[in-house]
């Protein structure tokens, strides 16, 4: 797989191909697997993403601690808010839905991780619905997203424990922005700018879940991550460019992650987890988990 | 090498790729060591597995793995109750494993009909795992392929003999790693195979008188 997005973009431009095609060809070479096989696996992932969204939209799912749940349904049915009845609102709702399924131990696709699993399906399926995009194109989008994630894994990290939340929901937002930009007709170089424009907005984000559980703020961070990705997509498709090359943005994300104090890397020692209320809730709710299990 | 399908995946029961999916895979490997659902399992949790395991369903995922559930199996949610029904007597302990390299580490001790195994493994994030020790022997097993681990006396021709046994059973070797602490000391081998090595191949390897110890582990991740 590619170690720099710049290389993938160069190859795509030279061969007049999409980044999805370039990514699928590289994967096929690396793994010795036919492209059709890889597409089929991505289609299965897409099916799981869709069924997670459907389950989550019902709104009757709660995590073991009871800290999160039921909010996707609130956003789905609310008539208030400036984004009511827009694809933007629908995408935020979908992001919450997937994460509520995840927190309730339902089946999801980690993309790139379980904690950040809401952003990519929300953006791709939400925009596919709004713009009548075929499944084939959405599967292409998953391939492009996979390429971007692979580059982030190679150059930085995809783990909150290693690099903070910028590495999980931040990477997910970058993947989603790049994939959707291509899905909606953007060029390979616009994809690069979409990723950079999105990830610059997530730099420095710490991983600070209450009690160390993938619940709060994780569920909401998928919705806000999706919102930032939408901003990146919108700007890139308008032809806006980001002066710092995308691979350098990814590198600096890795650097910030390595410098981040351990309190801000999933240990619940800092950030929201360490606020007075964060500590109190974690204590009460963790006790509740023990009790409900007997 | 990073694969697209590692990034867009795995399909899994939430909430945490490291604390749930990875834990399940470690359970599956421990089950593989004794070839079935254990009658008893002692699970010693270290670090973050001990601290946040319950809230992440690490306990259910580990026991689910011992029961043979894969990371995307929704029965993981009820794994503790199912274990009781199926006669798997499990016990959790919180411990500190001094030389554990990773915060998400567990030592699993399992037993089935007198057959015992002990395994030390970690969940590295994004569902990836690494087994560092089996029955006290240092190993490096990822579970991405079917794996044979083997400890043998260091003698000439041993690799040829072992690969010969595997070839006779029509098993293609994907990777083979060999290490030894000193010349003439024990040789540690980790052999990853494209096909699942059958029981007979395992027995033939064990029957070689210079092979001290060998185990087969199933493939628990990858496409
Ligand atoms: S706060 Fe931490 S656990 Fe939650 S989504 Fe972000 S990186 Fe994952």
CSV table of C-alpha atoms in Angstrom, one decimal, chain B residues 67-198:
chain,number,residue,atom,x,y,z
B,67,UNK,CA,-16.6,-20.4,23.3
B,68,UNK,CA,-15.6,-20.1,19.6
B,69,UNK,CA,-17.4,-16.9,18.8
B,70,UNK,CA,-15.8,-14.7,16.2
B,71,UNK,CA,-15.5,-10.9,16.8
B,72,UNK,CA,-18.6,-10.2,14.8
B,73,UNK,CA,-20.8,-12.7,16.6
B,74,UNK,CA,-23.6,-11.0,18.6
B,75,UNK,CA,-23.7,-13.8,21.1
B,76,UNK,CA,-20.6,-12.2,22.6
B,77,UNK,CA,-23.1,-10.0,24.5
B,78,UNK,CA,-24.5,-13.0,26.4
B,79,UNK,CA,-21.2,-14.9,26.5
B,80,UNK,CA,-21.0,-15.1,30.3
B,81,UNK,CA,-24.4,-16.7,30.5
B,82,UNK,CA,-23.8,-19.0,27.6
B,83,UNK,CA,-20.5,-20.1,29.2
B,84,UNK,CA,-22.4,-21.2,32.3
B,85,UNK,CA,-24.8,-23.2,30.2
B,86,UNK,CA,-22.0,-24.9,28.3
B,87,UNK,CA,-20.1,-25.8,31.4
B,88,UNK,CA,-17.2,-23.4,30.9
B,89,UNK,CA,-16.0,-22.5,34.4
B,90,UNK,CA,-14.3,-19.2,34.0
B,91,UNK,CA,-12.6,-16.9,36.5
B,92,UNK,CA,-11.2,-13.5,36.2
B,93,UNK,CA,-8.3,-12.0,38.1
B,94,UNK,CA,-6.7,-8.6,38.0
B,95,UNK,CA,-2.9,-9.0,38.0
B,96,UNK,CA,0.2,-7.1,37.2
B,97,UNK,CA,2.4,-8.8,34.7
B,98,UNK,CA,5.8,-7.3,35.2
B,99,UNK,CA,7.3,-7.7,31.8
B,100,UNK,CA,4.1,-7.1,29.8
B,101,UNK,CA,5.0,-4.8,26.9
B,102,UNK,CA,1.5,-3.5,26.3
B,103,UNK,CA,-1.3,-2.2,28.6
B,104,UNK,CA,-3.9,-4.5,27.1
B,105,UNK,CA,-2.5,-7.8,28.1
B,106,UNK,CA,-4.1,-11.0,29.4
B,107,UNK,CA,-2.7,-14.4,30.5
B,108,UNK,CA,-5.2,-17.1,29.7
B,109,UNK,CA,-5.0,-20.5,31.4
B,110,UNK,CA,-7.3,-23.2,29.9
B,111,UNK,CA,-8.0,-26.8,30.4
B,112,UNK,CA,-10.0,-29.4,28.5
B,113,UNK,CA,-10.0,-33.1,29.5
B,114,UNK,CA,-6.7,-32.8,31.3
B,115,UNK,CA,-5.1,-30.9,28.4
B,116,UNK,CA,-3.7,-27.6,29.6
B,117,UNK,CA,-2.3,-24.5,28.0
B,118,UNK,CA,-1.2,-21.1,29.1
B,119,UNK,CA,-0.9,-18.1,26.7
B,120,UNK,CA,0.2,-14.5,27.2
B,121,UNK,CA,-1.1,-12.1,24.6
B,122,UNK,CA,-1.8,-8.4,24.0
B,123,UNK,CA,-4.3,-6.5,22.0
B,124,UNK,CA,-2.4,-3.9,20.1
B,125,UNK,CA,-5.2,-1.7,18.8
B,126,UNK,CA,-7.6,-1.8,15.7
B,127,UNK,CA,-8.2,-5.5,16.5
B,128,UNK,CA,-4.6,-6.6,16.0
B,129,UNK,CA,-3.2,-9.0,18.5
B,130,UNK,CA,0.2,-10.5,19.4
B,131,UNK,CA,0.8,-13.6,21.5
B,132,UNK,CA,4.1,-13.3,23.3
B,133,UNK,CA,4.2,-16.6,25.2
B,134,UNK,CA,2.8,-20.0,25.1
B,135,UNK,CA,3.4,-22.5,27.9
B,136,UNK,CA,6.3,-20.3,29.0
B,137,UNK,CA,8.0,-20.3,25.6
B,138,UNK,CA,8.5,-16.9,23.9
B,139,UNK,CA,6.6,-16.7,20.6
B,140,UNK,CA,5.3,-14.0,18.2
B,141,UNK,CA,1.9,-15.0,16.8
B,142,UNK,CA,-0.5,-12.5,15.2
B,143,UNK,CA,-3.3,-14.9,14.3
B,144,UNK,CA,-3.4,-13.5,10.7
B,145,UNK,CA,-2.6,-17.0,9.4
B,146,UNK,CA,-2.7,-20.6,10.6
B,147,UNK,CA,0.4,-20.9,12.7
B,148,UNK,CA,2.6,-23.7,14.1
B,149,UNK,CA,5.0,-22.9,16.9
B,150,UNK,CA,7.7,-25.3,17.7
B,151,UNK,CA,10.8,-25.6,19.9
B,152,UNK,CA,13.5,-28.0,18.7
B,153,UNK,CA,17.1,-28.9,19.4
B,154,UNK,CA,19.3,-26.9,17.2
B,155,UNK,CA,20.6,-29.4,14.7
B,156,UNK,CA,21.4,-29.6,11.1
B,157,UNK,CA,18.7,-30.4,8.6
B,158,UNK,CA,15.9,-29.8,11.1
B,159,UNK,CA,14.2,-27.1,9.0
B,160,UNK,CA,14.3,-29.3,5.9
B,161,UNK,CA,12.7,-32.1,7.9
B,162,UNK,CA,9.9,-29.9,9.2
B,163,UNK,CA,9.1,-28.3,5.9
B,164,UNK,CA,9.1,-31.7,4.4
B,165,UNK,CA,6.4,-32.9,6.8
B,166,UNK,CA,4.3,-29.9,6.0
B,167,UNK,CA,4.8,-30.4,2.2
B,168,UNK,CA,3.7,-34.0,2.6
B,169,UNK,CA,0.5,-32.7,4.1
B,170,UNK,CA,0.1,-30.3,1.2
B,171,UNK,CA,0.6,-27.2,3.5
B,172,UNK,CA,2.2,-24.2,1.9
B,173,UNK,CA,4.4,-22.1,4.2
B,174,UNK,CA,3.8,-18.4,4.1
B,175,UNK,CA,6.5,-17.3,6.5
B,176,UNK,CA,9.0,-19.1,8.7
B,177,UNK,CA,10.9,-17.4,11.5
B,178,UNK,CA,13.7,-19.0,13.3
B,179,UNK,CA,15.5,-17.8,16.4
B,180,UNK,CA,17.8,-19.2,19.0
B,181,UNK,CA,19.5,-17.7,22.0
B,182,UNK,CA,22.8,-19.4,21.4
B,183,UNK,CA,24.6,-21.7,19.1
B,184,UNK,CA,23.5,-25.3,19.9
B,185,UNK,CA,20.7,-24.0,22.1
B,186,UNK,CA,17.0,-24.5,21.5
B,187,UNK,CA,15.6,-23.2,18.2
B,188,UNK,CA,12.3,-21.4,18.3
B,189,UNK,CA,10.2,-21.6,15.1
B,190,UNK,CA,7.0,-19.8,14.2
B,191,UNK,CA,5.6,-21.1,10.9
B,192,UNK,CA,2.7,-19.4,9.3
B,193,UNK,CA,0.8,-21.5,6.8
B,194,UNK,CA,-1.7,-20.8,4.0
B,195,UNK,CA,-3.7,-23.9,4.8
B,196,UNK,CA,-4.8,-25.1,8.1
B,197,UNK,CA,-2.4,-27.8,9.3
B,198,UNK,CA,-4.3,-30.9,10.3
